[in-house]
Structure formats: structure tokens, C-alpha cells
Tab-separated table of C-alpha atoms in Angstrom:
chain	number	residue	atom	x	y	z
W	672	UNK	CA	25.582	-11.488	10.374
W	673	UNK	CA	27.437	-14.044	8.273
W	674	UNK	CA	26.496	-17.350	6.763
W	675	UNK	CA	28.822	-20.098	7.926
W	676	UNK	CA	27.634	-22.799	5.575
W	677	UNK	CA	29.967	-24.556	3.181
W	678	UNK	CA	27.852	-26.947	1.137
W	679	UNK	CA	26.787	-25.338	-2.115
W	680	UNK	CA	23.954	-27.623	-3.081
W	681	UNK	CA	20.965	-25.494	-4.071
W	682	UNK	CA	17.439	-26.713	-3.405
W	683	UNK	CA	14.893	-25.325	-5.858
W	684	UNK	CA	11.306	-25.677	-4.790
W	685	UNK	CA	8.046	-24.377	-6.171
W	686	UNK	CA	6.438	-21.232	-4.861
W	687	UNK	CA	4.021	-21.372	-1.962
W	688	UNK	CA	0.813	-19.363	-2.101
W	689	UNK	CA	-0.574	-17.230	0.656
W	690	UNK	CA	-3.963	-18.149	1.994
W	691	UNK	CA	-7.036	-16.321	3.160
W	692	UNK	CA	-9.970	-18.017	4.817
W	693	UNK	CA	-13.215	-17.103	3.093
W	694	UNK	CA	-15.694	-17.359	5.919
W	695	UNK	CA	-18.824	-15.508	4.867
W	696	UNK	CA	-19.763	-12.367	6.720
W	697	UNK	CA	-22.626	-13.032	9.055
W	698	UNK	CA	-24.488	-9.740	8.763
W	699	UNK	CA	-27.734	-10.399	6.841
W	700	UNK	CA	-28.051	-8.848	3.419
W	701	UNK	CA	-30.790	-6.245	3.235
W	702	UNK	CA	-31.819	-3.726	0.650
W	703	UNK	CA	-31.019	-1.086	3.250
W	704	UNK	CA	-28.113	-2.013	5.474
W	705	UNK	CA	-28.953	-1.019	9.022
W	706	UNK	CA	-25.537	-1.239	10.669
W	707	UNK	CA	-24.464	2.294	11.739
W	708	UNK	CA	-21.211	1.914	9.807
W	709	UNK	CA	-23.180	1.901	6.570
W	710	UNK	CA	-25.983	4.334	7.354
W	711	UNK	CA	-26.008	7.429	5.188
W	712	UNK	CA	-26.782	10.404	7.360
W	713	UNK	CA	-29.249	12.980	6.185
W	714	UNK	CA	-26.463	15.430	5.492
W	715	UNK	CA	-24.891	12.895	3.142
W	716	UNK	CA	-28.081	11.961	1.336
W	717	UNK	CA	-28.167	15.238	-0.525
W	718	UNK	CA	-24.540	14.844	-1.553
W	719	UNK	CA	-25.193	11.278	-2.672
W	720	UNK	CA	-27.940	12.341	-5.069
W	721	UNK	CA	-26.060	15.383	-6.329
W	722	UNK	CA	-23.904	13.281	-8.643
W	723	UNK	CA	-25.506	9.880	-9.097
W	724	UNK	CA	-22.871	8.770	-11.629
W	725	UNK	CA	-19.735	9.483	-9.568
W	726	UNK	CA	-19.416	5.729	-8.994
W	727	UNK	CA	-20.500	3.123	-11.518
W	728	UNK	CA	-21.207	-0.517	-10.623
W	729	UNK	CA	-21.168	-3.391	-13.066
W	730	UNK	CA	-21.761	-7.118	-13.008
W	731	UNK	CA	-19.821	-9.159	-15.546
W	732	UNK	CA	-20.104	-12.894	-14.979
W	733	UNK	CA	-17.814	-13.732	-12.030
W	734	UNK	CA	-16.602	-10.155	-11.605
W	735	UNK	CA	-18.153	-7.277	-9.725
W	736	UNK	CA	-16.676	-4.031	-11.009
W	737	UNK	CA	-16.394	-0.623	-9.375
W	738	UNK	CA	-15.611	2.320	-11.637
W	739	UNK	CA	-14.750	5.597	-9.936
W	740	UNK	CA	-16.244	8.226	-12.205
W	741	UNK	CA	-15.126	11.753	-11.375
W	742	UNK	CA	-12.502	12.117	-14.134
W	743	UNK	CA	-12.429	15.928	-13.951
W	744	UNK	CA	-11.460	15.592	-10.276
W	745	UNK	CA	-9.109	12.676	-11.016
W	746	UNK	CA	-11.666	10.439	-9.262
W	747	UNK	CA	-10.998	12.045	-5.869
W	748	UNK	CA	-13.187	10.516	-3.165
W	749	UNK	CA	-16.008	12.527	-1.636
W	750	UNK	CA	-18.843	11.638	0.733
W	751	UNK	CA	-21.193	10.869	-2.112
W	752	UNK	CA	-18.847	8.175	-3.409
W	753	UNK	CA	-18.217	6.674	0.017
W	754	UNK	CA	-21.971	6.521	0.641
W	755	UNK	CA	-22.416	4.411	-2.477
W	756	UNK	CA	-19.257	2.298	-2.294
W	757	UNK	CA	-19.480	0.885	1.224
W	758	UNK	CA	-22.900	-0.822	1.115
W	759	UNK	CA	-22.509	-2.134	-2.444
W	760	UNK	CA	-19.047	-3.598	-1.849
W	761	UNK	CA	-20.281	-5.134	1.404
W	762	UNK	CA	-23.259	-6.668	-0.379
W	763	UNK	CA	-21.038	-8.216	-3.038
W	764	UNK	CA	-18.817	-9.661	-0.319
W	765	UNK	CA	-21.760	-11.827	0.762
W	766	UNK	CA	-23.004	-12.816	-2.686
W	767	UNK	CA	-22.330	-16.396	-3.784
W	768	UNK	CA	-22.488	-15.247	-7.409
W	769	UNK	CA	-19.657	-12.736	-6.979
W	770	UNK	CA	-16.235	-14.371	-7.231
W	771	UNK	CA	-13.933	-11.338	-7.311
W	772	UNK	CA	-14.007	-7.549	-7.150
W	773	UNK	CA	-12.324	-5.198	-9.642
W	774	UNK	CA	-11.717	-1.524	-8.791
W	775	UNK	CA	-10.658	0.968	-11.430
W	776	UNK	CA	-10.939	4.633	-12.353
W	777	UNK	CA	-12.568	6.204	-15.378
W	778	UNK	CA	-10.999	8.879	-17.583
W	779	UNK	CA	-7.602	7.306	-18.241
W	780	UNK	CA	-5.669	9.621	-15.906
W	781	UNK	CA	-6.197	8.244	-12.418
W	782	UNK	CA	-7.424	5.423	-10.286
W	783	UNK	CA	-7.997	8.009	-7.558
W	784	UNK	CA	-6.004	11.128	-6.692
W	785	UNK	CA	-7.020	10.908	-3.022
W	786	UNK	CA	-9.723	12.217	-0.745
W	787	UNK	CA	-11.334	15.503	-1.742
W	788	UNK	CA	-9.808	17.271	1.273
W	789	UNK	CA	-10.178	20.735	-0.226
W	790	UNK	CA	-13.894	20.364	0.463
W	791	UNK	CA	-13.087	20.057	4.178
W	792	UNK	CA	-11.655	23.560	4.513
W	793	UNK	CA	-13.663	25.621	6.932
W	794	UNK	CA	-16.013	22.831	7.998
W	795	UNK	CA	-16.356	21.873	11.680
W	796	UNK	CA	-13.746	19.323	12.848
W	797	UNK	CA	-16.486	16.835	13.746
W	798	UNK	CA	-17.740	16.823	10.160
W	799	UNK	CA	-14.302	16.498	8.582
W	800	UNK	CA	-13.439	13.733	11.072
W	801	UNK	CA	-16.647	12.008	10.013
W	802	UNK	CA	-15.481	11.974	6.407
W	803	UNK	CA	-12.221	10.294	7.326
W	804	UNK	CA	-13.871	7.657	9.522
W	805	UNK	CA	-16.142	6.709	6.614
W	806	UNK	CA	-13.153	6.525	4.276
W	807	UNK	CA	-11.082	4.391	6.636
W	808	UNK	CA	-14.029	2.091	7.330
W	809	UNK	CA	-14.253	1.369	3.603
W	810	UNK	CA	-10.496	0.796	3.434
W	811	UNK	CA	-10.712	-1.650	6.344
W	812	UNK	CA	-13.548	-3.532	4.633
W	813	UNK	CA	-11.367	-3.879	1.532
W	814	UNK	CA	-8.352	-4.924	3.620
W	815	UNK	CA	-10.360	-7.761	5.194
W	816	UNK	CA	-12.555	-8.640	2.221
W	817	UNK	CA	-13.557	-12.315	2.027
W	818	UNK	CA	-12.996	-12.434	-1.753
W	819	UNK	CA	-10.101	-11.550	-4.069
W	820	UNK	CA	-9.809	-7.924	-5.165
W	821	UNK	CA	-7.978	-6.674	-8.257
W	822	UNK	CA	-7.222	-2.948	-8.448
W	823	UNK	CA	-6.017	-1.107	-11.539
W	824	UNK	CA	-3.435	1.541	-10.548
W	825	UNK	CA	-3.697	3.134	-13.987
W	826	UNK	CA	-2.608	6.735	-13.616
W	827	UNK	CA	-2.513	8.789	-10.416
W	828	UNK	CA	-2.912	6.598	-7.341
W	829	UNK	CA	-2.330	8.760	-4.317
W	830	UNK	CA	-3.599	9.232	-0.777
W	831	UNK	CA	-7.133	7.892	-0.630
W	832	UNK	CA	-6.521	6.107	-3.927
W	833	UNK	CA	-3.677	4.191	-2.320
W	834	UNK	CA	-6.049	3.266	0.498
W	835	UNK	CA	-8.390	1.633	-2.008
W	836	UNK	CA	-5.707	-0.536	-3.559
W	837	UNK	CA	-2.734	-1.112	-1.263
W	838	UNK	CA	-4.523	-3.518	1.089
W	839	UNK	CA	-5.799	-5.685	-1.783
W	840	UNK	CA	-4.041	-8.849	-2.996
W	841	UNK	CA	-3.755	-7.909	-6.690
W	842	UNK	CA	-2.540	-4.413	-7.600
W	843	UNK	CA	-1.880	-3.685	-11.268
W	844	UNK	CA	0.568	-0.924	-12.167
W	845	UNK	CA	0.844	0.472	-15.694
W	846	UNK	CA	3.228	2.801	-17.483
W	847	UNK	CA	0.962	5.663	-16.311
W	848	UNK	CA	1.060	4.810	-12.608
W	849	UNK	CA	2.070	7.613	-10.223
W	850	UNK	CA	1.881	6.246	-6.690
W	851	UNK	CA	2.471	8.443	-3.640
W	852	UNK	CA	1.342	9.397	-0.158
W	853	UNK	CA	1.924	13.186	-0.448
W	854	UNK	CA	0.118	14.242	2.742
W	855	UNK	CA	3.089	15.861	4.506
W	856	UNK	CA	3.012	18.521	1.790
W	857	UNK	CA	-0.504	19.611	2.820
W	858	UNK	CA	-0.038	19.518	6.585
W	859	UNK	CA	-1.560	16.076	7.042
W	860	UNK	CA	0.019	12.619	7.439
W	861	UNK	CA	0.042	9.349	5.418
W	862	UNK	CA	-3.332	7.893	6.426
W	863	UNK	CA	-5.622	5.184	4.905
W	864	UNK	CA	-3.530	2.456	6.560
W	865	UNK	CA	-0.322	3.717	4.927
W	866	UNK	CA	1.672	3.124	8.099
W	867	UNK	CA	0.925	-0.575	7.638
W	868	UNK	CA	1.777	-0.970	3.955
W	869	UNK	CA	4.672	1.512	3.786
W	870	UNK	CA	6.428	-0.054	6.781
W	871	UNK	CA	6.435	-3.384	4.945
W	872	UNK	CA	8.300	-2.163	1.866
W	873	UNK	CA	12.012	-2.962	1.487
W	874	UNK	CA	14.462	-1.395	3.905
W	875	UNK	CA	13.618	2.216	4.724
W	876	UNK	CA	11.933	2.963	1.401
W	877	UNK	CA	8.509	3.172	3.054
W	878	UNK	CA	9.833	5.578	5.677
W	879	UNK	CA	11.290	7.762	2.928
W	880	UNK	CA	8.024	7.755	0.964
W	881	UNK	CA	5.973	8.547	4.080
W	882	UNK	CA	8.115	11.494	5.157
W	883	UNK	CA	8.875	13.018	1.752
W	884	UNK	CA	5.681	12.146	-0.131
W	885	UNK	CA	7.767	11.263	-3.193
W	886	UNK	CA	6.461	9.079	-6.019
W	887	UNK	CA	6.877	5.627	-7.470
W	888	UNK	CA	6.274	5.955	-11.205
W	889	UNK	CA	5.364	3.230	-13.670
W	890	UNK	CA	7.464	0.087	-13.375
W	891	UNK	CA	9.043	1.393	-10.157
W	892	UNK	CA	5.724	0.846	-8.354
W	893	UNK	CA	5.904	-2.827	-9.331
W	894	UNK	CA	9.608	-3.158	-8.579
W	895	UNK	CA	9.184	-1.633	-5.105
W	896	UNK	CA	6.261	-3.892	-4.190
W	897	UNK	CA	3.539	-1.249	-4.199
W	898	UNK	CA	2.056	-3.167	-7.140
W	899	UNK	CA	1.920	-6.930	-7.607
W	900	UNK	CA	1.926	-6.867	-11.423
W	901	UNK	CA	2.771	-4.579	-14.318
W	902	UNK	CA	0.411	-4.574	-17.294
W	903	UNK	CA	0.387	-2.014	-20.138
W	904	UNK	CA	-2.600	0.299	-19.917
W	905	UNK	CA	-3.849	-0.756	-23.337
W	906	UNK	CA	-4.264	-4.337	-22.092
W	907	UNK	CA	-6.432	-3.560	-19.067
W	908	UNK	CA	-9.719	-3.880	-20.920
W	909	UNK	CA	-8.787	-7.366	-22.113
W	910	UNK	CA	-7.508	-8.285	-18.667
W	911	UNK	CA	-10.798	-7.211	-17.098
W	912	UNK	CA	-12.671	-9.429	-19.560
W	913	UNK	CA	-10.364	-12.363	-18.801
W	914	UNK	CA	-10.880	-12.012	-15.059
W	915	UNK	CA	-14.646	-11.995	-15.545
W	916	UNK	CA	-14.352	-15.319	-17.358
W	917	UNK	CA	-12.975	-17.014	-14.267
W	918	UNK	CA	-16.510	-18.071	-13.363
W	919	UNK	CA	-15.692	-21.149	-15.426
W	920	UNK	CA	-13.289	-22.166	-12.653
W	921	UNK	CA	-14.537	-24.443	-9.899
W	922	UNK	CA	-16.000	-22.376	-7.055
W	923	UNK	CA	-12.864	-21.810	-5.017
W	924	UNK	CA	-13.546	-18.280	-3.834
W	925	UNK	CA	-11.011	-17.260	-1.206
W	926	UNK	CA	-9.062	-20.479	-1.561
W	927	UNK	CA	-5.372	-20.902	-2.243
W	928	UNK	CA	-5.990	-22.384	-5.681
W	929	UNK	CA	-8.426	-19.697	-6.793
W	930	UNK	CA	-5.969	-16.945	-5.943
W	931	UNK	CA	-3.297	-18.806	-7.893
W	932	UNK	CA	-5.660	-18.921	-10.871
W	933	UNK	CA	-6.169	-15.153	-10.689
W	934	UNK	CA	-2.442	-14.545	-10.306
W	935	UNK	CA	-1.656	-16.682	-13.343
W	936	UNK	CA	-4.343	-14.942	-15.401
W	937	UNK	CA	-2.819	-11.536	-14.661
W	938	UNK	CA	0.691	-12.860	-15.341
W	939	UNK	CA	-0.413	-13.678	-18.892
W	940	UNK	CA	-0.938	-9.963	-19.544
W	941	UNK	CA	2.337	-8.741	-18.044
W	942	UNK	CA	4.957	-7.142	-20.241
W	943	UNK	CA	8.708	-7.640	-20.221
W	944	UNK	CA	10.938	-5.408	-18.118
W	945	UNK	CA	11.508	-2.101	-19.967
W	946	UNK	CA	14.755	-1.982	-21.912
W	947	UNK	CA	17.658	-0.615	-19.835
W	948	UNK	CA	15.379	-0.340	-16.806
W	949	UNK	CA	16.950	0.723	-13.505
W	950	UNK	CA	14.980	1.146	-10.302
W	951	UNK	CA	14.980	4.865	-9.492
W	952	UNK	CA	15.519	4.274	-5.774
W	953	UNK	CA	18.052	1.489	-6.191
W	954	UNK	CA	21.847	1.546	-6.093
W	955	UNK	CA	23.425	4.481	-4.262
W	956	UNK	CA	20.040	6.150	-3.693
W	957	UNK	CA	18.819	3.033	-1.945
W	958	UNK	CA	21.924	3.003	0.235
W	959	UNK	CA	21.359	6.646	1.176
W	960	UNK	CA	17.709	5.994	2.026
W	961	UNK	CA	18.579	3.032	4.259
W	962	UNK	CA	21.430	4.874	5.973
W	963	UNK	CA	19.619	8.165	6.589
W	964	UNK	CA	16.020	7.104	7.263
W	965	UNK	CA	16.724	4.368	9.806
W	966	UNK	CA	16.493	6.721	12.783
W	967	UNK	CA	13.657	7.366	15.219
W	968	UNK	CA	13.501	11.164	15.003
W	969	UNK	CA	13.348	13.685	12.184
W	970	UNK	CA	16.272	15.541	13.720
W	971	UNK	CA	18.476	12.456	13.367
W	972	UNK	CA	17.299	11.881	9.812
W	973	UNK	CA	18.012	15.486	8.862
W	974	UNK	CA	21.473	15.334	10.446
W	975	UNK	CA	22.296	12.130	8.540
W	976	UNK	CA	21.124	13.642	5.251
W	977	UNK	CA	23.146	16.797	5.920
W	978	UNK	CA	26.325	14.808	6.531
W	979	UNK	CA	25.734	12.789	3.363
W	980	UNK	CA	25.062	15.950	1.359
W	981	UNK	CA	28.214	17.593	2.714
W	982	UNK	CA	30.137	14.535	1.527
W	983	UNK	CA	28.869	15.093	-2.016
W	984	UNK	CA	25.682	12.978	-2.078
W	985	UNK	CA	23.418	14.832	-4.526
W	986	UNK	CA	20.396	12.671	-3.728
W	987	UNK	CA	20.734	13.479	-0.020
W	988	UNK	CA	20.963	17.162	-0.890
W	989	UNK	CA	17.816	17.082	-3.031
W	990	UNK	CA	16.030	15.142	-0.292
W	991	UNK	CA	16.832	17.906	2.176
W	992	UNK	CA	15.237	20.385	-0.235
W	993	UNK	CA	12.171	18.171	-0.425
W	994	UNK	CA	11.884	17.866	3.362
W	995	UNK	CA	12.171	21.627	3.762
W	996	UNK	CA	8.862	22.074	1.916
W	997	UNK	CA	6.965	19.642	4.137
W	998	UNK	CA	5.153	20.322	7.388
W	999	UNK	CA	7.528	19.586	10.299
W	1000	UNK	CA	4.625	18.302	12.397
W	1001	UNK	CA	3.370	16.092	9.579
W	1002	UNK	CA	6.782	14.525	9.055
W	1003	UNK	CA	7.181	13.764	12.752
W	1004	UNK	CA	3.804	12.062	12.920
W	1005	UNK	CA	4.453	10.230	9.636
W	1006	UNK	CA	7.737	8.849	10.949
W	1007	UNK	CA	6.221	7.723	14.241
W	1008	UNK	CA	3.245	6.162	12.441
W	1009	UNK	CA	5.447	4.086	10.128
W	1010	UNK	CA	7.554	2.871	13.045
W	1011	UNK	CA	4.460	1.806	14.974
W	1012	UNK	CA	2.778	0.432	11.859
W	1013	UNK	CA	5.400	-2.283	11.569
W	1014	UNK	CA	4.376	-3.757	14.933
W	1015	UNK	CA	0.562	-3.560	15.023
W	1016	UNK	CA	-2.297	-5.320	13.244
W	1017	UNK	CA	-4.477	-3.967	10.460
W	1018	UNK	CA	-7.446	-3.279	12.747
W	1019	UNK	CA	-5.420	-1.203	15.192
W	1020	UNK	CA	-3.872	0.634	12.248
W	1021	UNK	CA	-7.218	1.985	11.101
W	1022	UNK	CA	-8.307	2.853	14.625
W	1023	UNK	CA	-5.092	4.835	15.006
W	1024	UNK	CA	-5.748	6.578	11.691
W	1025	UNK	CA	-9.205	7.654	12.809
W	1026	UNK	CA	-7.839	9.163	15.999
W	1027	UNK	CA	-4.835	10.823	14.336
W	1028	UNK	CA	-7.021	12.356	11.618
W	1029	UNK	CA	-9.362	13.791	14.253
W	1030	UNK	CA	-6.381	15.458	15.925
W	1031	UNK	CA	-5.082	16.930	12.663
W	1032	UNK	CA	-8.447	18.568	11.992
W	1033	UNK	CA	-7.682	20.978	14.830
W	1034	UNK	CA	-4.081	21.643	13.782
W	1035	UNK	CA	-3.277	24.907	11.945
W	1036	UNK	CA	-0.928	23.113	9.532
W	1037	UNK	CA	-3.786	21.172	7.932
W	1038	UNK	CA	-5.775	24.309	7.127
W	1039	UNK	CA	-2.586	26.091	6.033
W	1040	UNK	CA	-1.338	23.285	3.812
W	1041	UNK	CA	-4.611	22.460	2.074
W	1042	UNK	CA	-5.317	26.126	1.412
W	1043	UNK	CA	-1.779	26.869	0.186
W	1044	UNK	CA	-1.384	23.823	-2.044
W	1045	UNK	CA	-4.842	22.809	-3.205
W	1046	UNK	CA	-6.760	26.084	-3.219
W	1047	UNK	CA	-4.137	28.739	-3.924
W	1048	UNK	CA	-2.014	26.191	-5.845
W	1049	UNK	CA	1.286	27.591	-4.549
W	1050	UNK	CA	4.564	25.676	-4.924
W	1051	UNK	CA	6.814	27.147	-2.271
W	1052	UNK	CA	7.050	26.485	1.448
W	1053	UNK	CA	3.861	27.077	3.371
W	1054	UNK	CA	3.896	29.003	6.646
W	1055	UNK	CA	4.128	25.946	8.884
W	1056	UNK	CA	3.954	25.974	12.672
W	1057	UNK	CA	7.072	25.265	14.711
W	1058	UNK	CA	6.958	21.610	15.762
W	1059	UNK	CA	10.260	21.385	17.632
W	1060	UNK	CA	8.590	20.951	21.035
W	1061	UNK	CA	5.428	19.081	20.030
W	1062	UNK	CA	4.594	15.952	22.020
W	1063	UNK	CA	3.444	13.633	19.233
W	1064	UNK	CA	2.111	11.025	21.656
W	1065	UNK	CA	-1.069	13.115	21.733
W	1066	UNK	CA	-1.820	11.861	18.210
W	1067	UNK	CA	-2.388	8.259	19.310
W	1068	UNK	CA	-5.457	6.963	21.162
W	1069	UNK	CA	-3.494	4.964	23.706
W	1070	UNK	CA	-3.074	7.105	26.794
W	1071	UNK	CA	-5.461	9.766	25.463
W	1072	UNK	CA	-9.173	10.272	25.816
W	1073	UNK	CA	-11.064	8.895	22.814
W	1074	UNK	CA	-14.204	10.879	21.896
W	1075	UNK	CA	-17.481	8.986	22.248
W	1076	UNK	CA	-18.114	9.191	18.512
W	1077	UNK	CA	-14.809	7.448	17.800
W	1078	UNK	CA	-15.431	4.892	20.520
W	1079	UNK	CA	-18.649	4.004	18.718
W	1080	UNK	CA	-16.824	3.729	15.399
W	1081	UNK	CA	-14.141	1.508	16.948
W	1082	UNK	CA	-16.903	-0.754	18.266
W	1083	UNK	CA	-18.457	-0.896	14.802
W	1084	UNK	CA	-15.136	-1.963	13.280
W	1085	UNK	CA	-14.836	-4.700	15.908
W	1086	UNK	CA	-18.381	-5.812	15.093
W	1087	UNK	CA	-17.552	-6.164	11.404
W	1088	UNK	CA	-15.178	-9.013	12.214
W	1089	UNK	CA	-16.691	-10.429	15.382
W	1090	UNK	CA	-17.499	-13.800	13.780
W	1091	UNK	CA	-14.215	-14.192	11.899
W	1092	UNK	CA	-10.737	-15.267	12.901
W	1093	UNK	CA	-7.992	-12.827	13.846
W	1094	UNK	CA	-5.938	-13.818	10.813
W	1095	UNK	CA	-8.763	-12.483	8.651
W	1096	UNK	CA	-9.608	-9.220	10.404
W	1097	UNK	CA	-6.601	-8.335	12.574
W	1098	UNK	CA	-3.592	-9.748	10.760
W	1099	UNK	CA	-0.056	-8.395	11.181
W	1100	UNK	CA	1.112	-9.470	7.749
W	1101	UNK	CA	-0.922	-9.336	4.553
W	1102	UNK	CA	-2.539	-12.720	3.847
W	1103	UNK	CA	-1.344	-12.535	0.237
W	1104	UNK	CA	2.086	-12.026	-1.279
W	1105	UNK	CA	1.742	-11.836	-5.053
W	1106	UNK	CA	4.431	-9.226	-5.675
W	1107	UNK	CA	8.146	-9.591	-6.421
W	1108	UNK	CA	10.561	-11.062	-3.836
W	1109	UNK	CA	11.231	-8.795	-0.897
W	1110	UNK	CA	14.628	-7.735	0.347
W	1111	UNK	CA	13.983	-9.704	3.543
W	1112	UNK	CA	13.356	-12.902	1.583
W	1113	UNK	CA	16.607	-12.490	-0.322
W	1114	UNK	CA	18.520	-11.763	2.870
W	1115	UNK	CA	17.158	-14.876	4.599
W	1116	UNK	CA	18.068	-17.039	1.628
W	1117	UNK	CA	21.617	-15.693	1.366
W	1118	UNK	CA	22.126	-16.272	5.102
W	1119	UNK	CA	20.727	-19.786	4.936
W	1120	UNK	CA	17.785	-18.859	7.174
W	1121	UNK	CA	14.985	-19.217	4.642
W	1122	UNK	CA	12.624	-22.127	4.310
W	1123	UNK	CA	14.409	-24.837	2.287
W	1124	UNK	CA	17.440	-22.636	1.656
W	1125	UNK	CA	19.816	-25.311	2.950
W	1126	UNK	CA	23.345	-24.919	4.380
W	1127	UNK	CA	25.347	-23.318	1.592
W	1128	UNK	CA	27.101	-20.287	0.231
W	1129	UNK	CA	25.900	-19.305	-3.214
W	1130	UNK	CA	26.835	-17.097	-6.123
W	1131	UNK	CA	24.618	-14.233	-7.214
W	1132	UNK	CA	23.442	-16.208	-10.218
W	1133	UNK	CA	22.492	-19.179	-8.045
W	1134	UNK	CA	20.424	-16.940	-5.776
W	1135	UNK	CA	18.723	-15.404	-8.794
W	1136	UNK	CA	17.981	-18.819	-10.285
W	1137	UNK	CA	16.473	-19.971	-6.992
W	1138	UNK	CA	14.011	-17.078	-6.932
W	1139	UNK	CA	13.185	-17.473	-10.608
W	1140	UNK	CA	12.044	-21.013	-9.869
W	1141	UNK	CA	10.385	-20.068	-6.577
W	1142	UNK	CA	8.412	-17.316	-8.335
W	1143	UNK	CA	7.792	-19.351	-11.485
W	1144	UNK	CA	9.656	-17.010	-13.795
W	1145	UNK	CA	7.623	-13.943	-12.816
W	1146	UNK	CA	8.511	-10.854	-14.829
W	1147	UNK	CA	11.056	-8.696	-13.000
W	1148	UNK	CA	12.326	-11.319	-10.539
W	1149	UNK	CA	15.801	-11.456	-12.057
W	1150	UNK	CA	16.162	-7.677	-12.064
W	1151	UNK	CA	14.764	-7.227	-8.540
W	1152	UNK	CA	16.948	-9.897	-6.930
W	1153	UNK	CA	20.034	-8.731	-8.836
W	1154	UNK	CA	19.541	-5.132	-7.649
W	1155	UNK	CA	19.216	-6.289	-4.036
W	1156	UNK	CA	22.309	-8.478	-4.264
W	1157	UNK	CA	24.389	-5.716	-5.878
W	1158	UNK	CA	23.456	-3.343	-3.059
W	1159	UNK	CA	23.454	-5.667	-0.053
W	1160	UNK	CA	26.056	-8.405	-0.611
W	1161	UNK	CA	29.776	-8.810	-1.177
W	1162	UNK	CA	32.054	-11.631	-2.305
W	1163	UNK	CA	33.336	-13.740	0.593
W	1164	UNK	CA	37.092	-13.629	1.112
W	1165	UNK	CA	38.704	-16.918	0.169
W	1166	UNK	CA	35.981	-17.628	-2.400
W	1167	UNK	CA	36.832	-14.969	-4.969
W	1168	UNK	CA	37.263	-17.516	-7.755
W	1169	UNK	CA	33.833	-19.025	-7.128
W	1170	UNK	CA	32.208	-15.631	-6.534
W	1171	UNK	CA	30.406	-16.803	-3.408
W	1172	UNK	CA	28.535	-14.011	-1.648
W	1173	UNK	CA	27.392	-13.048	1.835
W	1174	UNK	CA	25.083	-10.362	3.248
W	1175	UNK	CA	26.593	-7.134	4.541
């Protein structure tokens, strides 16, 4: 598609802020929450008391702080932690004194390395499914929380750890961040609402990350949009203290202005772009990802990668090696989930996850992968099942029989948001956008289709300057927009002297 505009006048307007309505949850606050979603079953009570310090809770002025405290297990989530987290976080969501929630991990190595799935080996499918429904219920509560949440992605942030942070409006990456959804390597699939957040990353990057389980390290997590800010690890303590001081601000919880105040406070702690920084998945790698992962089947993706590798593309070749280690079934479900995730709302996403997880608990690949990777700690290719003739539609609730237990859980999720608007509890786009400009935004501006873009052709520098103003000079904007333009635009014929560009 080509821009046909000729006027080159550039309109520079201030950034607009996303908005979330802060209607209070109607469920009454009780010392013991009676809703079935939050009830700790007898079998969990013992686990909850076994390690009473695996989650720490703190009140600091305006802030309510959650500290995941299993450093030897890289803060991996277990039932004990979920039993504590859900009612306390829900309680704080209703408290007038609580202005924002901060989630971080103790030990300096991880926010959370994921769910403790190794503990699910050999247990009945109903019990393991129960663990996942509790985990996804917590993730959904965070995704629809009536107050701002700031998560510190300091260290390993994978699987269940991504579920705790990726649906929140403020996600802080550090130089130690290692973000990934590595489930296809253990015979599972990218859960915790990953199909929603991965499908909304630039181009086909989210598809690539879902299928391969590869990482975004450090600044790359910020550049790709997995994080909204980048703050050095050594500054997190001071940032936490600064956020707690925001109780001096007028009570604007959930409002547009209050979120802007939080965003600006975090911006003050950001560091400059690392010297000589280049996005790992940018340039030619980004082109390969977009060209090869745009298809609807794994067979087509593999064929495209093979052709690229045969033509001398080393990244395509290494990606084929990566895919070969993953569960074929897991990759097929991951691909289908990301494709569907782009079209559905956040509530349906988590219902799908609950159903898909229940199906995987009866699949041999899950037992094989978890045992091979997490228990035996092997690095080769596990003995996966042949998935060439699998009908993956069986992994989605639509058109399939939903067990009564899951029907009850679905009803409980609906009840959580029954008194709130759809834009709060069943949105199709995140209510907040505090990260760097997206590829789609840049494309719309170059084509003259964006809000206030005006009828013009522009140079690369003019496009960059527009976004610098629109994003108020946010760290990394220049580098992010420049990388997109280098990869996705070309100079228009007849305007070589002026260097005017168009999208390709």
C-alpha cells in the first residue's frame, strides 16, 4: 500500500494516554473470602503452611508490595504461593488506601521462572488441571485489576512469571532480564494468556517466540515491547521507594492522570540506550521472522525456513535446529493459539488456556518433556509423539465438551467482572500502552493513516522526530523507530534528493 500524499507539513502533537476505568469491585471484603475462586481446598492448606514465607507482603504508604520468595527455586509458582497471592491481591484491589501494586522477586536472579510444573509429574490430571486454573485465575485478576500494577522483570521472567507481569501496565526490564515462553521445549504450550500478549508484539515476533521459546534478554525485552521501561537493577530499590511516595498525589487511582504520574516517575529512573545497541531480532533476522512465521501451519513455516536456509540464511538454519528440539504437538498448538489470540478478548483467552491445559495433562508429550528437561535435565531432543495427523481443534473448548469443573470455573471468572464494563474485564486491546512505539503505529504514520498524521510524505528523520515528540522523548524511541524504518521502508522514486520514504 502506498501513501499518495504530497504535502510535507508535519503535525507534532503530544502523546495521548490510555485509560482504565477504576470501578471498585463489588464483592465485599471479608477476612475469609468465600467466593469459590479464592477458597483454599484442604489439600492446599497443608501446602500453604509448609512454607509460610514463600510470598512476602508489604505495605509502604501508597504501595502494596508482593515479593515472591523462593529464590532457590527462582521464585517458581506453586500452590502454596497461589493460595496466598489471590486473596491478598484481591483485597488490596478494594482498599481505598492502596493506590498501586508492585510485584517483584527476591534473590536477585528472577522475578519468577514459571510454574513449578515438575511437581505435577505423576499426579492425576484433575489435580494438575486444578493448579493451572488457579494460576490463570490469578493472572486474569491481574489483567483486569482496578489499580495500576508495576512489575519488576529483574532476572528470569518466564512462563508463569510472564503471566504475572505481561498483562500489567508497567513492566520494568533490567540488564538481567531473560524473558521467554519456553513451554514447547517441555511438551506444553505458551499459556498464562501468552496468546494474547505475544500476538500483539511487532510483526511475527510473537509467533516466533511462542513456537521456538527463544528469549528476549535485557534491553531487547524493552525494545520489543515485552517491557514498558528499562531501569538498571541497582536502581530498583530507589524506584520502589519513589513509587510508594505517590500517595502525595491527589487520589486519582485508575485515572488517566495518575497513570501518567506513575509513567513519568519510572521514566526518571530509566537509563540511556546501551552504547552500540542493536536489537537482536532486528534487521535481517526480523525480515526472516516476518517472512517465515506468517503462515498458518508449522509445515509451511518449516518449508519457508528451509528455503531461506538453503539460500544461505544462517538465522533460518539455526531456527530450524531450535524447532527440531521442540514438541511438534506443542508448536502446532502454540501457533494456533497465537493466531486466535489476536482476535479474542482477554476473558476468552484465559478460558481457552484452562481448557487447553486440561487437554495437555493427558498428552504423553507433557510427561515426556517435563521429565526429560526438568527432572533428568537432558539437553537433546526428547522422544516426542508424532503430531502429523493430530486434529488440534480438540484443544479448544468451542465445539468440545467442557468438563463440569471447568464450566464452574468459567462461571466464576464471569462473576468476577459481572458488575464492570466489558472494556475493563473483556477487552481486546490492553487498556494501557506505556511501551515504545509499535511497528503498526509507525506504519500508519508513514502511510498517512494515523491520528493527526496529515497528508504528507516524510523523511526518516521527520518520522523519528514526530514520535520523539509524541512519546515525550522516551528513552529508546529514536532507536526503535529508526530500526523499523530501516527494515520496512524505502525511498520513493522521484524524491531521492529529499529522501522521502514509503512503506513496503
